[in-house]
PDB file of C-alpha atoms in Angstrom:
ATOM      1  CA  UNK A   1     103.091  95.855  92.319  1.00  0.00           C
ATOM      2  CA  UNK A   2     103.090  93.039  94.846  1.00  0.00           C
ATOM      3  CA  UNK A   3     100.531  92.385  97.561  1.00  0.00           C
ATOM      4  CA  UNK A   4     100.045  90.152 100.584  1.00  0.00           C
ATOM      5  CA  UNK A   5      96.400  89.398  99.858  1.00  0.00           C
ATOM      6  CA  UNK A   6      92.908  90.813  99.710  1.00  0.00           C
ATOM      7  CA  UNK A   7      89.916  90.724 102.028  1.00  0.00           C
ATOM      8  CA  UNK A   8      86.455  92.208 102.486  1.00  0.00           C
ATOM      9  CA  UNK A   9      86.045  94.606 105.421  1.00  0.00           C
ATOM     10  CA  UNK A  10      83.122  96.586 106.800  1.00  0.00           C
ATOM     11  CA  UNK A  11      84.703  99.183 109.095  1.00  0.00           C
ATOM     12  CA  UNK A  12      87.690 100.720 107.282  1.00  0.00           C
ATOM     13  CA  UNK A  13      85.667 103.106 105.073  1.00  0.00           C
ATOM     14  CA  UNK A  14      82.492 104.576 106.612  1.00  0.00           C
ATOM     15  CA  UNK A  15      79.275 103.443 104.916  1.00  0.00           C
ATOM     16  CA  UNK A  16      81.135 101.232 102.419  1.00  0.00           C
ATOM     17  CA  UNK A  17      81.826  97.526 102.066  1.00  0.00           C
ATOM     18  CA  UNK A  18      85.459  97.463 100.981  1.00  0.00           C
ATOM     19  CA  UNK A  19      87.614  95.024  99.088  1.00  0.00           C
ATOM     20  CA  UNK A  20      91.125  95.539 100.442  1.00  0.00           C
ATOM     21  CA  UNK A  21      94.557  94.989  98.947  1.00  0.00           C
ATOM     22  CA  UNK A  22      97.587  94.988 101.281  1.00  0.00           C
ATOM     23  CA  UNK A  23     100.422  96.285  99.112  1.00  0.00           C
ATOM     24  CA  UNK A  24     104.050  95.307  99.734  1.00  0.00           C
ATOM     25  CA  UNK A  25     106.897  97.795 100.082  1.00  0.00           C
ATOM     26  CA  UNK A  26     106.130 100.401 102.734  1.00  0.00           C
ATOM     27  CA  UNK A  27     109.371 101.933 103.970  1.00  0.00           C
ATOM     28  CA  UNK A  28     107.966 104.093 106.773  1.00  0.00           C
ATOM     29  CA  UNK A  29     108.611 101.481 109.493  1.00  0.00           C
ATOM     30  CA  UNK A  30     106.090 102.987 111.906  1.00  0.00           C
ATOM     31  CA  UNK A  31     106.602 101.540 115.366  1.00  0.00           C
ATOM     32  CA  UNK A  32     103.873  99.097 116.447  1.00  0.00           C
ATOM     33  CA  UNK A  33     102.403  98.978 112.936  1.00  0.00           C
ATOM     34  CA  UNK A  34     100.343  95.807 112.602  1.00  0.00           C
ATOM     35  CA  UNK A  35     101.678  95.312 109.041  1.00  0.00           C
ATOM     36  CA  UNK A  36     105.169  94.592 110.414  1.00  0.00           C
ATOM     37  CA  UNK A  37     104.223  90.936 110.875  1.00  0.00           C
ATOM     38  CA  UNK A  38     103.516  90.635 107.154  1.00  0.00           C
ATOM     39  CA  UNK A  39     107.079  91.451 106.088  1.00  0.00           C
ATOM     40  CA  UNK A  40     107.935  87.743 105.988  1.00  0.00           C
ATOM     41  CA  UNK A  41     104.580  86.607 104.543  1.00  0.00           C
ATOM     42  CA  UNK A  42     104.306  85.294 100.968  1.00  0.00           C
ATOM     43  CA  UNK A  43     103.506  87.948  98.362  1.00  0.00           C
ATOM     44  CA  UNK A  44     101.878  87.877  94.943  1.00  0.00           C
ATOM     45  CA  UNK A  45     102.104  89.976  91.789  1.00  0.00           C
ATOM     46  CA  UNK A  46      98.972  92.116  91.393  1.00  0.00           C
ATOM     47  CA  UNK A  47      98.771  92.297  87.621  1.00  0.00           C
ATOM     48  CA  UNK A  48      96.012  94.312  85.971  1.00  0.00           C
ATOM     49  CA  UNK A  49      94.499  91.049  84.747  1.00  0.00           C
ATOM     50  CA  UNK A  50      94.387  89.534  88.235  1.00  0.00           C
ATOM     51  CA  UNK A  51      93.104  92.791  89.726  1.00  0.00           C
ATOM     52  CA  UNK A  52      90.236  92.921  87.200  1.00  0.00           C
ATOM     53  CA  UNK A  53      89.406  89.268  87.812  1.00  0.00           C
ATOM     54  CA  UNK A  54      89.173  89.894  91.572  1.00  0.00           C
ATOM     55  CA  UNK A  55      87.065  93.047  91.062  1.00  0.00           C
ATOM     56  CA  UNK A  56      84.680  91.223  88.740  1.00  0.00           C
ATOM     57  CA  UNK A  57      84.252  88.463  91.335  1.00  0.00           C
ATOM     58  CA  UNK A  58      83.145  91.050  93.926  1.00  0.00           C
ATOM     59  CA  UNK A  59      81.177  93.348  91.594  1.00  0.00           C
ATOM     60  CA  UNK A  60      77.791  94.033  93.199  1.00  0.00           C
ATOM     61  CA  UNK A  61      78.983  92.730  96.575  1.00  0.00           C
ATOM     62  CA  UNK A  62      81.377  95.504  97.608  1.00  0.00           C
ATOM     63  CA  UNK A  63      81.255  99.241  96.950  1.00  0.00           C
ATOM     64  CA  UNK A  64      84.836 100.393  97.489  1.00  0.00           C
ATOM     65  CA  UNK A  65      88.353  99.225  96.643  1.00  0.00           C
ATOM     66  CA  UNK A  66      90.795 100.019  99.447  1.00  0.00           C
ATOM     67  CA  UNK A  67      94.572  99.939  99.108  1.00  0.00           C
ATOM     68  CA  UNK A  68      96.642  99.632 102.255  1.00  0.00           C
ATOM     69  CA  UNK A  69      99.660 101.386 100.801  1.00  0.00           C
ATOM     70  CA  UNK A  70     100.909 101.413  97.253  1.00  0.00           C
ATOM     71  CA  UNK A  71     101.691 105.110  96.904  1.00  0.00           C
ATOM     72  CA  UNK A  72     105.357 104.153  96.443  1.00  0.00           C
ATOM     73  CA  UNK A  73     104.244 102.589  93.108  1.00  0.00           C
ATOM     74  CA  UNK A  74     102.345 105.662  91.837  1.00  0.00           C
ATOM     75  CA  UNK A  75     101.888 104.682  88.194  1.00  0.00           C
ATOM     76  CA  UNK A  76     100.714 101.173  89.033  1.00  0.00           C
ATOM     77  CA  UNK A  77      98.454 102.422  91.811  1.00  0.00           C
ATOM     78  CA  UNK A  78      96.881 105.057  89.549  1.00  0.00           C
ATOM     79  CA  UNK A  79      96.248 102.421  86.884  1.00  0.00           C
ATOM     80  CA  UNK A  80      94.475 100.215  89.461  1.00  0.00           C
ATOM     81  CA  UNK A  81      92.433 103.139  90.807  1.00  0.00           C
ATOM     82  CA  UNK A  82      91.291 104.003  87.273  1.00  0.00           C
ATOM     83  CA  UNK A  83      90.295 100.386  86.611  1.00  0.00           C
ATOM     84  CA  UNK A  84      88.286 100.307  89.847  1.00  0.00           C
ATOM     85  CA  UNK A  85      86.485 103.543  88.952  1.00  0.00           C
ATOM     86  CA  UNK A  86      85.731 102.262  85.447  1.00  0.00           C
ATOM     87  CA  UNK A  87      83.918  99.304  87.014  1.00  0.00           C
ATOM     88  CA  UNK A  88      81.913 101.620  89.305  1.00  0.00           C
ATOM     89  CA  UNK A  89      83.799 101.127  92.563  1.00  0.00           C
ATOM     90  CA  UNK A  90      84.759 103.942  94.916  1.00  0.00           C
ATOM     91  CA  UNK A  91      88.436 104.061  95.855  1.00  0.00           C
ATOM     92  CA  UNK A  92      90.395 104.588  99.064  1.00  0.00           C
ATOM     93  CA  UNK A  93      94.048 104.695 100.091  1.00  0.00           C
ATOM     94  CA  UNK A  94      95.439 104.171 103.582  1.00  0.00           C
ATOM     95  CA  UNK A  95      98.861 105.788 103.835  1.00  0.00           C
ATOM     96  CA  UNK A  96     101.214 106.633 106.671  1.00  0.00           C
ATOM     97  CA  UNK A  97     102.248 109.784 104.829  1.00  0.00           C
ATOM     98  CA  UNK A  98     100.771 113.163 105.706  1.00  0.00           C
ATOM     99  CA  UNK A  99      99.767 113.696 102.067  1.00  0.00           C
ATOM    100  CA  UNK A 100      99.956 112.005  98.686  1.00  0.00           C
ATOM    101  CA  UNK A 101     100.746 113.272  95.210  1.00  0.00           C
ATOM    102  CA  UNK A 102      97.945 115.095  93.415  1.00  0.00           C
ATOM    103  CA  UNK A 103      98.284 112.588  90.572  1.00  0.00           C
ATOM    104  CA  UNK A 104      97.083 109.887  92.990  1.00  0.00           C
ATOM    105  CA  UNK A 105      94.653 112.058  94.953  1.00  0.00           C
ATOM    106  CA  UNK A 106      92.542 112.855  91.899  1.00  0.00           C
ATOM    107  CA  UNK A 107      91.682 109.142  91.559  1.00  0.00           C
ATOM    108  CA  UNK A 108      90.589 108.672  95.184  1.00  0.00           C
ATOM    109  CA  UNK A 109      87.221 109.006  96.872  1.00  0.00           C
ATOM    110  CA  UNK A 110      88.651 108.526 100.377  1.00  0.00           C
ATOM    111  CA  UNK A 111      92.082 108.975 101.948  1.00  0.00           C
ATOM    112  CA  UNK A 112      93.509 108.012 105.357  1.00  0.00           C
ATOM    113  CA  UNK A 113      96.747 109.816 106.206  1.00  0.00           C
ATOM    114  CA  UNK A 114      99.186 109.837 109.100  1.00  0.00           C
ATOM    115  CA  UNK A 115     101.709 107.484 110.631  1.00  0.00           C
ATOM    116  CA  UNK A 116     100.538 105.148 113.345  1.00  0.00           C
ATOM    117  CA  UNK A 117     101.759 106.476 116.688  1.00  0.00           C
ATOM    118  CA  UNK A 118     100.985 104.023 119.475  1.00  0.00           C
ATOM    119  CA  UNK A 119     100.694 106.707 122.170  1.00  0.00           C
ATOM    120  CA  UNK A 120      98.080 108.565 120.073  1.00  0.00           C
ATOM    121  CA  UNK A 121      96.256 105.500 118.769  1.00  0.00           C
ATOM    122  CA  UNK A 122      94.801 104.735 115.381  1.00  0.00           C
ATOM    123  CA  UNK A 123      91.665 106.058 113.740  1.00  0.00           C
ATOM    124  CA  UNK A 124      89.457 104.674 116.528  1.00  0.00           C
ATOM    125  CA  UNK A 125      91.161 106.921 119.106  1.00  0.00           C
ATOM    126  CA  UNK A 126      90.002 110.540 119.617  1.00  0.00           C
ATOM    127  CA  UNK A 127      93.666 111.468 120.244  1.00  0.00           C
ATOM    128  CA  UNK A 128      94.899 110.083 116.905  1.00  0.00           C
ATOM    129  CA  UNK A 129      97.120 112.073 114.585  1.00  0.00           C
ATOM    130  CA  UNK A 130      95.579 110.229 111.627  1.00  0.00           C
ATOM    131  CA  UNK A 131      92.898 111.727 109.371  1.00  0.00           C
ATOM    132  CA  UNK A 132      90.262 110.096 107.201  1.00  0.00           C
ATOM    133  CA  UNK A 133      88.952 112.404 104.478  1.00  0.00           C
ATOM    134  CA  UNK A 134      86.200 112.183 101.884  1.00  0.00           C
ATOM    135  CA  UNK A 135      88.298 113.517  99.005  1.00  0.00           C
ATOM    136  CA  UNK A 136      85.287 114.548  96.903  1.00  0.00           C
ATOM    137  CA  UNK A 137      83.653 116.710  99.564  1.00  0.00           C
ATOM    138  CA  UNK A 138      86.732 117.542 101.646  1.00  0.00           C
ATOM    139  CA  UNK A 139      84.836 116.373 104.745  1.00  0.00           C
ATOM    140  CA  UNK A 140      86.905 115.011 107.634  1.00  0.00           C
ATOM    141  CA  UNK A 141      85.281 111.694 108.602  1.00  0.00           C
ATOM    142  CA  UNK A 142      87.775 110.754 111.321  1.00  0.00           C
ATOM    143  CA  UNK A 143      85.277 111.130 114.186  1.00  0.00           C
ATOM    144  CA  UNK A 144      83.076 108.415 112.647  1.00  0.00           C
ATOM    145  CA  UNK A 145      85.750 105.874 113.601  1.00  0.00           C
ATOM    146  CA  UNK A 146      85.536 106.863 117.263  1.00  0.00           C
ATOM    147  CA  UNK A 147      81.919 105.700 117.315  1.00  0.00           C
ATOM    148  CA  UNK A 148      82.985 102.297 115.968  1.00  0.00           C
ATOM    149  CA  UNK A 149      85.219 101.509 118.933  1.00  0.00           C
ATOM    150  CA  UNK A 150      83.882 103.236 122.069  1.00  0.00           C
ATOM    151  CA  UNK A 151      85.661 100.718 124.307  1.00  0.00           C
ATOM    152  CA  UNK A 152      88.985 102.195 123.171  1.00  0.00           C
ATOM    153  CA  UNK A 153      88.134 105.725 124.277  1.00  0.00           C
ATOM    154  CA  UNK A 154      89.929 107.019 127.331  1.00  0.00           C
TER     155      UNK A 154
END
């Protein structure tokens, strides 16, 4: 599994500080997707050893590991999700699909689904087609994103 890089974010998973991994290989080609610009960026192999090293560096500083994509590498993604859970992190996947395989879902705490459609907006738009779900409770948390970006409401 290859990735563009990792970062710490505060707003992509409600009430969590997330360590993100931008995974290479999405084939959805959603129009106006902000990941399009990364297609020509350098990429790196995300081995289990490197992944664990990064997680250990952020242990106690972040609460959730968030993958932007990766569902097209299900076995590798599942292995990474299990490693994150073993170290006490919550897990999240952002996907443009409408659903993911149950084999992946059972290792997630949070899931964002839905292609980005510019006319509907992303998670911060009340008209979005995207959903953000707490997998454990089944609660739809999408509306929490609208509060994060009131200037984008129309």
